[in-house]
Amino acid sequence: MNSGMETTIAGVTLKNPVTTASGTFGSGREYGELIDLNRLGAITVKGVSEEAWKGNPVPRVAETQDGLLNSIGLQNAGAKHFIENDIPFLRQYDTKIIVNICGHTLAQYCSVAEKFADCDIDLLELNISCPNVEEGGLSFGTDPHIVERVVGAVRHYAKQPLIVKLSPEVSDITEIAKAAVSGGADAISLINTLRGMKIDIHKRKPVLANKIGGYSGPGIMPVALRMVYEVCHSVDVPVIGMGGISTYEDALEFIMAGAKAVAVGTANFHNPYATVEIIDGIWRYMKENKISSLEEIRGCID
Amino acid sequence: MNSGMETTIAGVTLKNPVTTASGTFGSGREYGELIDLNRLGAITVKGVSEEAWKGNPVPRVAETQDGLLNSIGLQNAGAKHFIENDIPFLRQYDTKIIVNICGHTLAQYCSVAEKFADCDIDLLELNISCPNVEEGGLSFGTDPHIVERVVGAVRHYAKQPLIVKLSPEVSDITEIAKAAVSGGADAISLINTLRGMKIDIHKRKPVLANKIGGYSGPGIMPVALRMVYEVCHSVDVPVIGMGGISTYEDALEFIMAGAKAVAVGTANFHNPYATVEIIDGIWRYMKENKISSLEEIRGCID
Amino acid sequence: MNTYCLATIVNHEEITSGIWKMELAASEIARTAEPGQFIQLYPPDKRNLLARPISLSAISEKSVTIVYRIAGKGTKQFSQLQKNDRIRIMGPLGNGFALPDQATKSIVVGGGLGIPPLLELSKRLGGNTEVLLGYQDIPFMAEDFHRLGINVHIASQSGNYGLHGTVCDLLEKFNPSAGQVFACGPRQMLKSVSAWAKEHSIPIQVSMEERMACGIGACLGCGVKIQKPGEPDWKYLRVCKDGPVFSGEEVVWDE
Amino acid sequence: MNTYCLATIVNHEEITSGIWKMELAASEIARTAEPGQFIQLYPPDKRNLLARPISLSAISEKSVTIVYRIAGKGTKQFSQLQKNDRIRIMGPLGNGFALPDQATKSIVVGGGLGIPPLLELSKRLGGNTEVLLGYQDIPFMAEDFHRLGINVHIASQSGNYGLHGTVCDLLEKFNPSAGQVFACGPRQMLKSVSAWAKEHSIPIQVSMEERMACGIGACLGCGVKIQKPGEPDWKYLRVCKDGPVFSGEEVVWDE
Ligand SMILES: Cc1cc2nc3c(=O)[nH]c(=O)nc-3n(C[C@H](O)[C@H](O)[C@H](O)COP(=O)(O)OP(=O)(O)OC[C@H]3O[C@@H](n4cnc5c(N)ncnc54)[C@H](O)[C@@H]3O)c2cc1C
Ligand SMILES: Cc1cc2nc3c(=O)[nH]c(=O)nc-3n(C[C@H](O)[C@H](O)[C@H](O)COP(=O)(O)OP(=O)(O)OC[C@H]3O[C@@H](n4cnc5c(N)ncnc54)[C@H](O)[C@@H]3O)c2cc1C
Ligand SMILES: Cc1cc2nc3c(=O)[nH]c(=O)nc-3n(C[C@H](O)[C@H](O)[C@H](O)COP(=O)(O)O)c2cc1C
Ligand SMILES: Cc1cc2nc3c(=O)[nH]c(=O)nc-3n(C[C@H](O)[C@H](O)[C@H](O)COP(=O)(O)O)c2cc1C
Ligand code: FES
Ligand code: FES
């Protein structure tokens, strides 16, 4: 237990500021064979929808220089399966549970939030980067009015504190963050992936079956950090930062930009110990720099 | 002279599809000491404004992992100085001249286009990522109505074919590209930089004096390629692709996505021969794959 | 139990043009590994973020051996490593082949780089086995199978070695009878072999490949369409965790 | 003429803790190089996109020598290179010091890593020169200046060597008279030395540092505020192309 690392998000206290980025860590089972899940501040699980989603055609992951493209398409077994299988598994550990939820319509979002209302989980994370089938397929997360509306509706059904996870594909992220807060968000997390593409010039076709996928990893970190900084300076709710974090130094940049917690995603794939190494690294940095609480450096960039 | 590499943009034929990205190559003088400028399809010069601009405080460049942040702030000596000094210099070479122009108000954009109207240059490139001082500082390039308006106004003063260079910081790049074309764009170039940030955790301050800067280099290529692909499929004018191109393979990805030409920016900094190596590489690839004209592979990704 | 470690290369040689055999000292992995399982190898150049999945070709007490082809950036880097260099690996991963309870006759069918993982399997299956191997041109590892005292049949698409044709042609020609088929190789080959097995009502296990990110079942990157008997529709299972070995009858071969 | 090439390291040693001296075989660069000019060194790890500017410390017929401190990722990589390794470099870059026409008395003032570039300068200036060197603690390269037969004065902030204080304290103490001052070191030091020179009406040349991208004048990354006599306002000049040596009177020392 490393004192001084605790962080509180909407009333929920994490023992340290490190969680996992949704979709990169399953529900923790597989990485639990390699690392001690009790070490994590929280586990954020893969997106869960009302009913099972099949996902996109393969190939659906591809490496880019210093990044990853994915078009998993939010494959998941649905809320019922998750509630029966994954919550009991996760509750064995001394870590907080953040359930990431997704939907293609407002009704689906509300329904999945409702299904979790009486479940033993700590926080809900609303992924608003999903394609909005009712409004022509553009993401829910790019129009402030729609953001406010969907957050407001889900807020109504949700019983846990609600984190709203923002899409970076907007001109002004602060406008979206403010809309989420006025819709009722208790916290904000960002960034989700940027859409990207890669072409295999020998086969003369895109590397992903879906052509376009979500771009994550170190290559997006400068954009993520800038947006986290901007959002921390424009809303009063806690912010969870993510996007390309691979080392404790990266994590500290987000904390100095103002983040209350950070999530580690793609880095798990090239270093399964990434999360615990980041926790240890932050702790070492605090010792070396005689920092007794992360509050001393959080948001030190004005 | 490598036949089959020619490409025509709005009536102007480049001997090969490789140009330089504005702001990374000055007006060619400095790189001309290292490479033969006659080899280039075109030289795109640093942004020129109506009057001289001082630029931002230093430090204004910083390295990120696989990318670069800059906050030069469009420092330049103004149109008059450019016309007197740089056009005569560039005209010594057998390459096309693309003049990149910028402004903070609609009037400034029009005025600089007018100043170049009777100059001996081949193409104008309108940088609409500049902060719009009249509308609160957000970039001109993020609102389709403003894009259409500024392009229409500049089109009125410009005598050369007009390339409109898009900002990637939008939710739907095709909407902006269409607005530029309906405003009168003869060609589209993209992408300009994404805004990013980096923090020095030891000094506990941002690495750029300006805090936030434009992010370029390999890290942005997946986003750039996706946007070039999307724009090539949504407008009928030629597209010049850029963003992270460092090798001939990168350049070919953009060409297969549909680009008529490509621009090399940040790569010049880590390899001053990048442009000519890319030209040679494309040529070698064409030979090896028995491609007699780039048309055979351009846009082969549907 | 899955282990992530820095393994020392104890042997490394190019066995035929562009194809390398690497033996890694990794006793923890070797202890529990089974034929058909694979390991993830992390490219030394950290710009390559994803590990590369390579099947185990031989398993000894303290080491595992892989055979790989230089296919791109990652395998290129592997080939440049020297004996005594170390490389990050994770494994053993996935579910290997299910060995038949009794000594039924087995047919083992391999195509190209699908051949290496079948060596350890064949060793365990023992004498009552027919091995059919298909190559582009020059055979590799065929002697390793011979040395097990097993019947080995060869085809090459160039016609320079063995039967002129694919390993499927070999299968059609021999039309062997057996209690079980094991196959590894390109998707089209697995599809044909599965069709042949179905036609002859022989159960078949196929080892599949798909692009991977995590390699351990967490990211859902490596989907393969599987329709279990009695299920109304297929769903994506994970090659890395639910496979790479699947029942050939359950794979939906539509692509 | 600027050259971009792969240069061989002919000597490489750590001269004091964390500070390295590297001699590079680069006859094209050596031929035209002048004291005060610099080269760009490209880090071997290509994830580090930008070259690192390092001043020339000594220039011989076929080689150039640099002295650098391990400051971060790039210089760390340089320090790991061995004799006979090769590294991409570009140079000579920028404008060096303007040497006085006649043999006027010169004062050369260096602080920390600003000292190495002053060695070649001092050699060319010859006997009628006073050299003032300031260190954090342990001096380095002082003997190299001694060996030129020049008066060398030392200060250290630790007080363990020479005068207890900065090189500016040394300057105040000696208050030497001269026709020309040359200075290289941290910005605050250059600012103080320029103020001193102004007070004594001695012309001063200072060598400035700034973050660079291209290193050749094309990107405008490396601005320094310069106000030329008679101009109404300052403007950003380029350290890499218009400098790194500027007239101390013309630098706007506001930051
Ligand atoms: C379960 C499994 C077992 C395998 N066993 C072997 C083996 O024993 N011997 C062997 O030579 N090859 C094997 N492969 C294929 C091997 O993984 C690829 O050849 C290798 O990943 C190519 O990497 P690269 O960096 O050289 O190529 P690149 O093209 O540079 O790779 C780019 C990305 O695509 C992935 N990729 C490329 N080809 C494949 C492929 N065929 N399957 C999965 N991912 C791929 C890479 O892992 C990497 O993430 C196996 C694949 C799987 C899934
Ligand atoms: C004209 C000039 C001459 C120089 N001469 C010398 C010399 O002779 N000896 C010496 O030890 N140092 C010298 N420096 C400073 C040297 O360039 C930096 O110490 C070096 O770039 C640090 O690189 P890094 O990768 O180790 O540090 P990092 O902090 O990892 O570098 C990150 C980025 O910041 C830049 N950077 C960091 N510090 C500086 C700095 N002080 N000045 C400019 N850019 C910097 C790097 O070039 C790189 O792009 C000189 C700088 C300039 C501008
Ligand atoms: C394979 C993969 C699957 C993902 N699935 C989800 C998801 O289900 N829900 C979600 O909100 N974000 C998802 N994301 C986005 C990540 O949670 C994270 O926002 C993004 O990857 C940036 O962080 P990183 O660079 O550390 O990976 C996924 C990312 C990856 C790479
Ligand atoms: C130092 C620097 C200066 C730039 N200046 C300009 C400019 O003046 N006008 C402009 O339209 N784009 C400018 N850009 C953007 C580039 O032209 C290009 O769009 C971007 O860098 C992406 O390409 P790259 O990744 O190849 O560098 C600049 C980029 C850099 C790195
Ligand atoms: S690769 Fe992640 S689930 Fe298979
Ligand atoms: S570093 Fe590019 S102009 Fe000086």
mmCIF file with all atom_site columns, N, CA and C in Angstrom, chain D residues 151-198:
data_model
loop_
_atom_site.group_PDB
_atom_site.id
_atom_site.type_symbol
_atom_site.label_atom_id
_atom_site.label_alt_id
_atom_site.label_comp_id
_atom_site.label_asym_id
_atom_site.label_entity_id
_atom_site.label_seq_id
_atom_site.pdbx_PDB_ins_code
_atom_site.Cartn_x
_atom_site.Cartn_y
_atom_site.Cartn_z
_atom_site.occupancy
_atom_site.B_iso_or_equiv
_atom_site.pdbx_formal_charge
_atom_site.auth_seq_id
_atom_site.auth_comp_id
_atom_site.auth_asym_id
_atom_site.auth_atom_id
_atom_site.pdbx_PDB_model_num
ATOM 1   N N  . ASN D 1 151 ? 46.870 32.505 -20.761 1.00 0.00 ? 151 ASN D N  1
ATOM 2   C CA . ASN D 1 151 ? 46.505 32.660 -19.355 1.00 0.00 ? 151 ASN D CA 1
ATOM 3   C C  . ASN D 1 151 ? 45.121 32.098 -19.104 1.00 0.00 ? 151 ASN D C  1
ATOM 4   N N  . VAL D 1 152 ? 45.001 31.174 -18.163 1.00 0.00 ? 152 VAL D N  1
ATOM 5   C CA . VAL D 1 152 ? 43.701 30.591 -17.863 1.00 0.00 ? 152 VAL D CA 1
ATOM 6   C C  . VAL D 1 152 ? 43.322 30.878 -16.411 1.00 0.00 ? 152 VAL D C  1
ATOM 7   N N  . HIS D 1 153 ? 42.111 31.411 -16.212 1.00 0.00 ? 153 HIS D N  1
ATOM 8   C CA . HIS D 1 153 ? 41.609 31.682 -14.869 1.00 0.00 ? 153 HIS D CA 1
ATOM 9   C C  . HIS D 1 153 ? 40.386 30.821 -14.638 1.00 0.00 ? 153 HIS D C  1
ATOM 10  N N  . ILE D 1 154 ? 40.289 30.309 -13.440 1.00 0.00 ? 154 ILE D N  1
ATOM 11  C CA . ILE D 1 154 ? 39.220 29.352 -13.171 1.00 0.00 ? 154 ILE D CA 1
ATOM 12  C C  . ILE D 1 154 ? 38.373 29.780 -11.973 1.00 0.00 ? 154 ILE D C  1
ATOM 13  N N  . ALA D 1 155 ? 37.060 29.506 -12.121 1.00 0.00 ? 155 ALA D N  1
ATOM 14  C CA . ALA D 1 155 ? 36.164 29.682 -10.983 1.00 0.00 ? 155 ALA D CA 1
ATOM 15  C C  . ALA D 1 155 ? 35.322 28.423 -10.862 1.00 0.00 ? 155 ALA D C  1
ATOM 16  N N  . SER D 1 156 ? 34.912 28.083 -9.658  1.00 0.00 ? 156 SER D N  1
ATOM 17  C CA . SER D 1 156 ? 33.969 26.979 -9.507  1.00 0.00 ? 156 SER D CA 1
ATOM 18  C C  . SER D 1 156 ? 32.921 27.367 -8.484  1.00 0.00 ? 156 SER D C  1
ATOM 19  N N  . GLN D 1 157 ? 31.703 26.969 -8.748  1.00 0.00 ? 157 GLN D N  1
ATOM 20  C CA . GLN D 1 157 ? 30.623 27.352 -7.840  1.00 0.00 ? 157 GLN D CA 1
ATOM 21  C C  . GLN D 1 157 ? 30.708 26.591 -6.526  1.00 0.00 ? 157 GLN D C  1
ATOM 22  N N  . SER D 1 158 ? 31.345 25.412 -6.593  1.00 0.00 ? 158 SER D N  1
ATOM 23  C CA . SER D 1 158 ? 31.540 24.641 -5.368  1.00 0.00 ? 158 SER D CA 1
ATOM 24  C C  . SER D 1 158 ? 32.620 25.273 -4.498  1.00 0.00 ? 158 SER D C  1
ATOM 25  N N  . GLY D 1 159 ? 33.490 26.074 -5.121  1.00 0.00 ? 159 GLY D N  1
ATOM 26  C CA . GLY D 1 159 ? 34.591 26.641 -4.374  1.00 0.00 ? 159 GLY D CA 1
ATOM 27  C C  . GLY D 1 159 ? 35.795 25.718 -4.269  1.00 0.00 ? 159 GLY D C  1
ATOM 28  N N  . ASN D 1 160 ? 35.689 24.512 -4.809  1.00 0.00 ? 160 ASN D N  1
ATOM 29  C CA . ASN D 1 160 ? 36.785 23.551 -4.707  1.00 0.00 ? 160 ASN D CA 1
ATOM 30  C C  . ASN D 1 160 ? 37.950 23.858 -5.644  1.00 0.00 ? 160 ASN D C  1
ATOM 31  N N  . TYR D 1 161 ? 37.688 24.609 -6.680  1.00 0.00 ? 161 TYR D N  1
ATOM 32  C CA . TYR D 1 161 ? 38.728 24.900 -7.682  1.00 0.00 ? 161 TYR D CA 1
ATOM 33  C C  . TYR D 1 161 ? 38.672 26.378 -8.040  1.00 0.00 ? 161 TYR D C  1
ATOM 34  N N  . GLY D 1 162 ? 39.827 27.044 -8.028  1.00 0.00 ? 162 GLY D N  1
ATOM 35  C CA . GLY D 1 162 ? 39.899 28.448 -8.426  1.00 0.00 ? 162 GLY D CA 1
ATOM 36  C C  . GLY D 1 162 ? 39.025 29.336 -7.545  1.00 0.00 ? 162 GLY D C  1
ATOM 37  N N  . LEU D 1 163 ? 38.587 30.423 -8.143  1.00 0.00 ? 163 LEU D N  1
ATOM 38  C CA . LEU D 1 163 ? 37.742 31.364 -7.419  1.00 0.00 ? 163 LEU D CA 1
ATOM 39  C C  . LEU D 1 163 ? 36.422 30.705 -7.019  1.00 0.00 ? 163 LEU D C  1
ATOM 40  N N  . HIS D 1 164 ? 35.957 30.987 -5.839  1.00 0.00 ? 164 HIS D N  1
ATOM 41  C CA . HIS D 1 164 ? 34.655 30.489 -5.410  1.00 0.00 ? 164 HIS D CA 1
ATOM 42  C C  . HIS D 1 164 ? 33.568 31.395 -5.993  1.00 0.00 ? 164 HIS D C  1
ATOM 43  N N  . GLY D 1 165 ? 32.909 30.926 -7.035  1.00 0.00 ? 165 GLY D N  1
ATOM 44  C CA . GLY D 1 165 ? 31.871 31.747 -7.648  1.00 0.00 ? 165 GLY D CA 1
ATOM 45  C C  . GLY D 1 165 ? 31.712 31.408 -9.111  1.00 0.00 ? 165 GLY D C  1
ATOM 46  N N  . THR D 1 166 ? 31.061 32.296 -9.820  1.00 0.00 ? 166 THR D N  1
ATOM 47  C CA . THR D 1 166 ? 30.814 32.050 -11.233 1.00 0.00 ? 166 THR D CA 1
ATOM 48  C C  . THR D 1 166 ? 31.895 32.725 -12.063 1.00 0.00 ? 166 THR D C  1
ATOM 49  N N  . VAL D 1 167 ? 31.842 32.458 -13.338 1.00 0.00 ? 167 VAL D N  1
ATOM 50  C CA . VAL D 1 167 ? 32.793 33.088 -14.250 1.00 0.00 ? 167 VAL D CA 1
ATOM 51  C C  . VAL D 1 167 ? 32.540 34.596 -14.310 1.00 0.00 ? 167 VAL D C  1
ATOM 52  N N  . CYS D 1 168 ? 31.342 35.010 -14.005 1.00 0.00 ? 168 CYS D N  1
ATOM 53  C CA . CYS D 1 168 ? 31.049 36.450 -13.984 1.00 0.00 ? 168 CYS D CA 1
ATOM 54  C C  . CYS D 1 168 ? 31.737 37.118 -12.791 1.00 0.00 ? 168 CYS D C  1
ATOM 55  N N  . ASP D 1 169 ? 31.753 36.362 -11.680 1.00 0.00 ? 169 ASP D N  1
ATOM 56  C CA . ASP D 1 169 ? 32.497 36.882 -10.522 1.00 0.00 ? 169 ASP D CA 1
ATOM 57  C C  . ASP D 1 169 ? 33.973 37.051 -10.881 1.00 0.00 ? 169 ASP D C  1
ATOM 58  N N  . LEU D 1 170 ? 34.470 36.082 -11.636 1.00 0.00 ? 170 LEU D N  1
ATOM 59  C CA . LEU D 1 170 ? 35.860 36.118 -12.075 1.00 0.00 ? 170 LEU D CA 1
ATOM 60  C C  . LEU D 1 170 ? 36.119 37.378 -12.908 1.00 0.00 ? 170 LEU D C  1
ATOM 61  N N  . LEU D 1 171 ? 35.161 37.645 -13.772 1.00 0.00 ? 171 LEU D N  1
ATOM 62  C CA . LEU D 1 171 ? 35.259 38.792 -14.667 1.00 0.00 ? 171 LEU D CA 1
ATOM 63  C C  . LEU D 1 171 ? 35.247 40.086 -13.863 1.00 0.00 ? 171 LEU D C  1
ATOM 64  N N  . GLU D 1 172 ? 34.360 40.157 -12.895 1.00 0.00 ? 172 GLU D N  1
ATOM 65  C CA . GLU D 1 172 ? 34.288 41.351 -12.044 1.00 0.00 ? 172 GLU D CA 1
ATOM 66  C C  . GLU D 1 172 ? 35.597 41.543 -11.281 1.00 0.00 ? 172 GLU D C  1
ATOM 67  N N  . LYS D 1 173 ? 36.143 40.411 -10.806 1.00 0.00 ? 173 LYS D N  1
ATOM 68  C CA . LYS D 1 173 ? 37.325 40.481 -9.987  1.00 0.00 ? 173 LYS D CA 1
ATOM 69  C C  . LYS D 1 173 ? 38.534 40.956 -10.801 1.00 0.00 ? 173 LYS D C  1
ATOM 70  N N  . PHE D 1 174 ? 38.762 40.316 -11.945 1.00 0.00 ? 174 PHE D N  1
ATOM 71  C CA . PHE D 1 174 ? 39.916 40.653 -12.782 1.00 0.00 ? 174 PHE D CA 1
ATOM 72  C C  . PHE D 1 174 ? 39.763 41.993 -13.466 1.00 0.00 ? 174 PHE D C  1
ATOM 73  N N  . ASN D 1 175 ? 38.527 42.214 -13.902 1.00 0.00 ? 175 ASN D N  1
ATOM 74  C CA . ASN D 1 175 ? 38.222 43.413 -14.669 1.00 0.00 ? 175 ASN D CA 1
ATOM 75  C C  . ASN D 1 175 ? 39.275 43.687 -15.744 1.00 0.00 ? 175 ASN D C  1
ATOM 76  N N  . PRO D 1 176 ? 39.519 42.696 -16.582 1.00 0.00 ? 176 PRO D N  1
ATOM 77  C CA . PRO D 1 176 ? 40.573 42.856 -17.585 1.00 0.00 ? 176 PRO D CA 1
ATOM 78  C C  . PRO D 1 176 ? 40.139 43.848 -18.669 1.00 0.00 ? 176 PRO D C  1
ATOM 79  N N  . SER D 1 177 ? 41.114 44.503 -19.266 1.00 0.00 ? 177 SER D N  1
ATOM 80  C CA . SER D 1 177 ? 40.763 45.356 -20.398 1.00 0.00 ? 177 SER D CA 1
ATOM 81  C C  . SER D 1 177 ? 41.070 44.586 -21.677 1.00 0.00 ? 177 SER D C  1
ATOM 82  N N  . ALA D 1 178 ? 40.321 44.860 -22.717 1.00 0.00 ? 178 ALA D N  1
ATOM 83  C CA . ALA D 1 178 ? 40.488 44.090 -23.951 1.00 0.00 ? 178 ALA D CA 1
ATOM 84  C C  . ALA D 1 178 ? 39.811 44.790 -25.100 1.00 0.00 ? 178 ALA D C  1
ATOM 85  N N  . GLY D 1 179 ? 40.107 44.305 -26.314 1.00 0.00 ? 179 GLY D N  1
ATOM 86  C CA . GLY D 1 179 ? 39.484 44.875 -27.503 1.00 0.00 ? 179 GLY D CA 1
ATOM 87  C C  . GLY D 1 179 ? 38.260 44.093 -27.936 1.00 0.00 ? 179 GLY D C  1
ATOM 88  N N  . GLN D 1 180 ? 38.089 42.923 -27.325 1.00 0.00 ? 180 GLN D N  1
ATOM 89  C CA . GLN D 1 180 ? 37.041 42.027 -27.829 1.00 0.00 ? 180 GLN D CA 1
ATOM 90  C C  . GLN D 1 180 ? 36.738 40.971 -26.780 1.00 0.00 ? 180 GLN D C  1
ATOM 91  N N  . VAL D 1 181 ? 35.451 40.662 -26.595 1.00 0.00 ? 181 VAL D N  1
ATOM 92  C CA . VAL D 1 181 ? 35.083 39.561 -25.698 1.00 0.00 ? 181 VAL D CA 1
ATOM 93  C C  . VAL D 1 181 ? 34.360 38.479 -26.499 1.00 0.00 ? 181 VAL D C  1
ATOM 94  N N  . PHE D 1 182 ? 34.674 37.229 -26.171 1.00 0.00 ? 182 PHE D N  1
ATOM 95  C CA . PHE D 1 182 ? 33.972 36.083 -26.756 1.00 0.00 ? 182 PHE D CA 1
ATOM 96  C C  . PHE D 1 182 ? 33.408 35.270 -25.609 1.00 0.00 ? 182 PHE D C  1
ATOM 97  N N  . ALA D 1 183 ? 32.125 34.902 -25.714 1.00 0.00 ? 183 ALA D N  1
ATOM 98  C CA . ALA D 1 183 ? 31.549 34.168 -24.591 1.00 0.00 ? 183 ALA D CA 1
ATOM 99  C C  . ALA D 1 183 ? 30.640 33.050 -25.063 1.00 0.00 ? 183 ALA D C  1
ATOM 100 N N  . CYS D 1 184 ? 30.648 31.987 -24.294 1.00 0.00 ? 184 CYS D N  1
ATOM 101 C CA . CYS D 1 184 ? 29.769 30.849 -24.576 1.00 0.00 ? 184 CYS D CA 1
ATOM 102 C C  . CYS D 1 184 ? 29.421 30.184 -23.258 1.00 0.00 ? 184 CYS D C  1
ATOM 103 N N  . GLY D 1 185 ? 28.128 29.899 -23.076 1.00 0.00 ? 185 GLY D N  1
ATOM 104 C CA . GLY D 1 185 ? 27.691 29.285 -21.822 1.00 0.00 ? 185 GLY D CA 1
ATOM 105 C C  . GLY D 1 185 ? 26.202 29.486 -21.640 1.00 0.00 ? 185 GLY D C  1
ATOM 106 N N  . PRO D 1 186 ? 25.724 29.272 -20.424 1.00 0.00 ? 186 PRO D N  1
ATOM 107 C CA . PRO D 1 186 ? 24.287 29.424 -20.164 1.00 0.00 ? 186 PRO D CA 1
ATOM 108 C C  . PRO D 1 186 ? 23.810 30.855 -20.439 1.00 0.00 ? 186 PRO D C  1
ATOM 109 N N  . ARG D 1 187 ? 22.549 30.946 -20.777 1.00 0.00 ? 187 ARG D N  1
ATOM 110 C CA . ARG D 1 187 ? 21.967 32.235 -21.151 1.00 0.00 ? 187 ARG D CA 1
ATOM 111 C C  . ARG D 1 187 ? 22.185 33.324 -20.104 1.00 0.00 ? 187 ARG D C  1
ATOM 112 N N  . GLN D 1 188 ? 21.957 32.988 -18.837 1.00 0.00 ? 188 GLN D N  1
ATOM 113 C CA . GLN D 1 188 ? 22.117 33.998 -17.787 1.00 0.00 ? 188 GLN D CA 1
ATOM 114 C C  . GLN D 1 188 ? 23.544 34.522 -17.727 1.00 0.00 ? 188 GLN D C  1
ATOM 115 N N  . MET D 1 189 ? 24.506 33.618 -17.944 1.00 0.00 ? 189 MET D N  1
ATOM 116 C CA . MET D 1 189 ? 25.905 34.022 -17.946 1.00 0.00 ? 189 MET D CA 1
ATOM 117 C C  . MET D 1 189 ? 26.179 34.962 -19.127 1.00 0.00 ? 189 MET D C  1
ATOM 118 N N  . LEU D 1 190 ? 25.655 34.584 -20.295 1.00 0.00 ? 190 LEU D N  1
ATOM 119 C CA . LEU D 1 190 ? 25.895 35.420 -21.485 1.00 0.00 ? 190 LEU D CA 1
ATOM 120 C C  . LEU D 1 190 ? 25.290 36.801 -21.279 1.00 0.00 ? 190 LEU D C  1
ATOM 121 N N  . LYS D 1 191 ? 24.159 36.820 -20.620 1.00 0.00 ? 191 LYS D N  1
ATOM 122 C CA . LYS D 1 191 ? 23.491 38.087 -20.346 1.00 0.00 ? 191 LYS D CA 1
ATOM 123 C C  . LYS D 1 191 ? 24.384 38.965 -19.445 1.00 0.00 ? 191 LYS D C  1
ATOM 124 N N  . SER D 1 192 ? 24.918 38.371 -18.380 1.00 0.00 ? 192 SER D N  1
ATOM 125 C CA . SER D 1 192 ? 25.775 39.135 -17.451 1.00 0.00 ? 192 SER D CA 1
ATOM 126 C C  . SER D 1 192 ? 27.059 39.585 -18.140 1.00 0.00 ? 192 SER D C  1
ATOM 127 N N  . VAL D 1 193 ? 27.662 38.679 -18.893 1.00 0.00 ? 193 VAL D N  1
ATOM 128 C CA . VAL D 1 193 ? 28.920 39.039 -19.560 1.00 0.00 ? 193 VAL D CA 1
ATOM 129 C C  . VAL D 1 193 ? 28.664 40.156 -20.577 1.00 0.00 ? 193 VAL D C  1
ATOM 130 N N  . SER D 1 194 ? 27.523 40.073 -21.254 1.00 0.00 ? 194 SER D N  1
ATOM 131 C CA . SER D 1 194 ? 27.193 41.132 -22.217 1.00 0.00 ? 194 SER D CA 1
ATOM 132 C C  . SER D 1 194 ? 27.009 42.465 -21.507 1.00 0.00 ? 194 SER D C  1
ATOM 133 N N  . ALA D 1 195 ? 26.378 42.420 -20.338 1.00 0.00 ? 195 ALA D N  1
ATOM 134 C CA . ALA D 1 195 ? 26.180 43.655 -19.564 1.00 0.00 ? 195 ALA D CA 1
ATOM 135 C C  . ALA D 1 195 ? 27.539 44.236 -19.161 1.00 0.00 ? 195 ALA D C  1
ATOM 136 N N  . TRP D 1 196 ? 28.424 43.348 -18.720 1.00 0.00 ? 196 TRP D N  1
ATOM 137 C CA . TRP D 1 196 ? 29.772 43.783 -18.332 1.00 0.00 ? 196 TRP D CA 1
ATOM 138 C C  . TRP D 1 196 ? 30.493 44.430 -19.519 1.00 0.00 ? 196 TRP D C  1
ATOM 139 N N  . ALA D 1 197 ? 30.392 43.748 -20.680 1.00 0.00 ? 197 ALA D N  1
ATOM 140 C CA . ALA D 1 197 ? 31.086 44.252 -21.868 1.00 0.00 ? 197 ALA D CA 1
ATOM 141 C C  . ALA D 1 197 ? 30.532 45.609 -22.279 1.00 0.00 ? 197 ALA D C  1
ATOM 142 N N  . LYS D 1 198 ? 29.216 45.721 -22.174 1.00 0.00 ? 198 LYS D N  1
ATOM 143 C CA . LYS D 1 198 ? 28.577 46.971 -22.550 1.00 0.00 ? 198 LYS D CA 1
ATOM 144 C C  . LYS D 1 198 ? 29.073 48.107 -21.649 1.00 0.00 ? 198 LYS D C  1
#
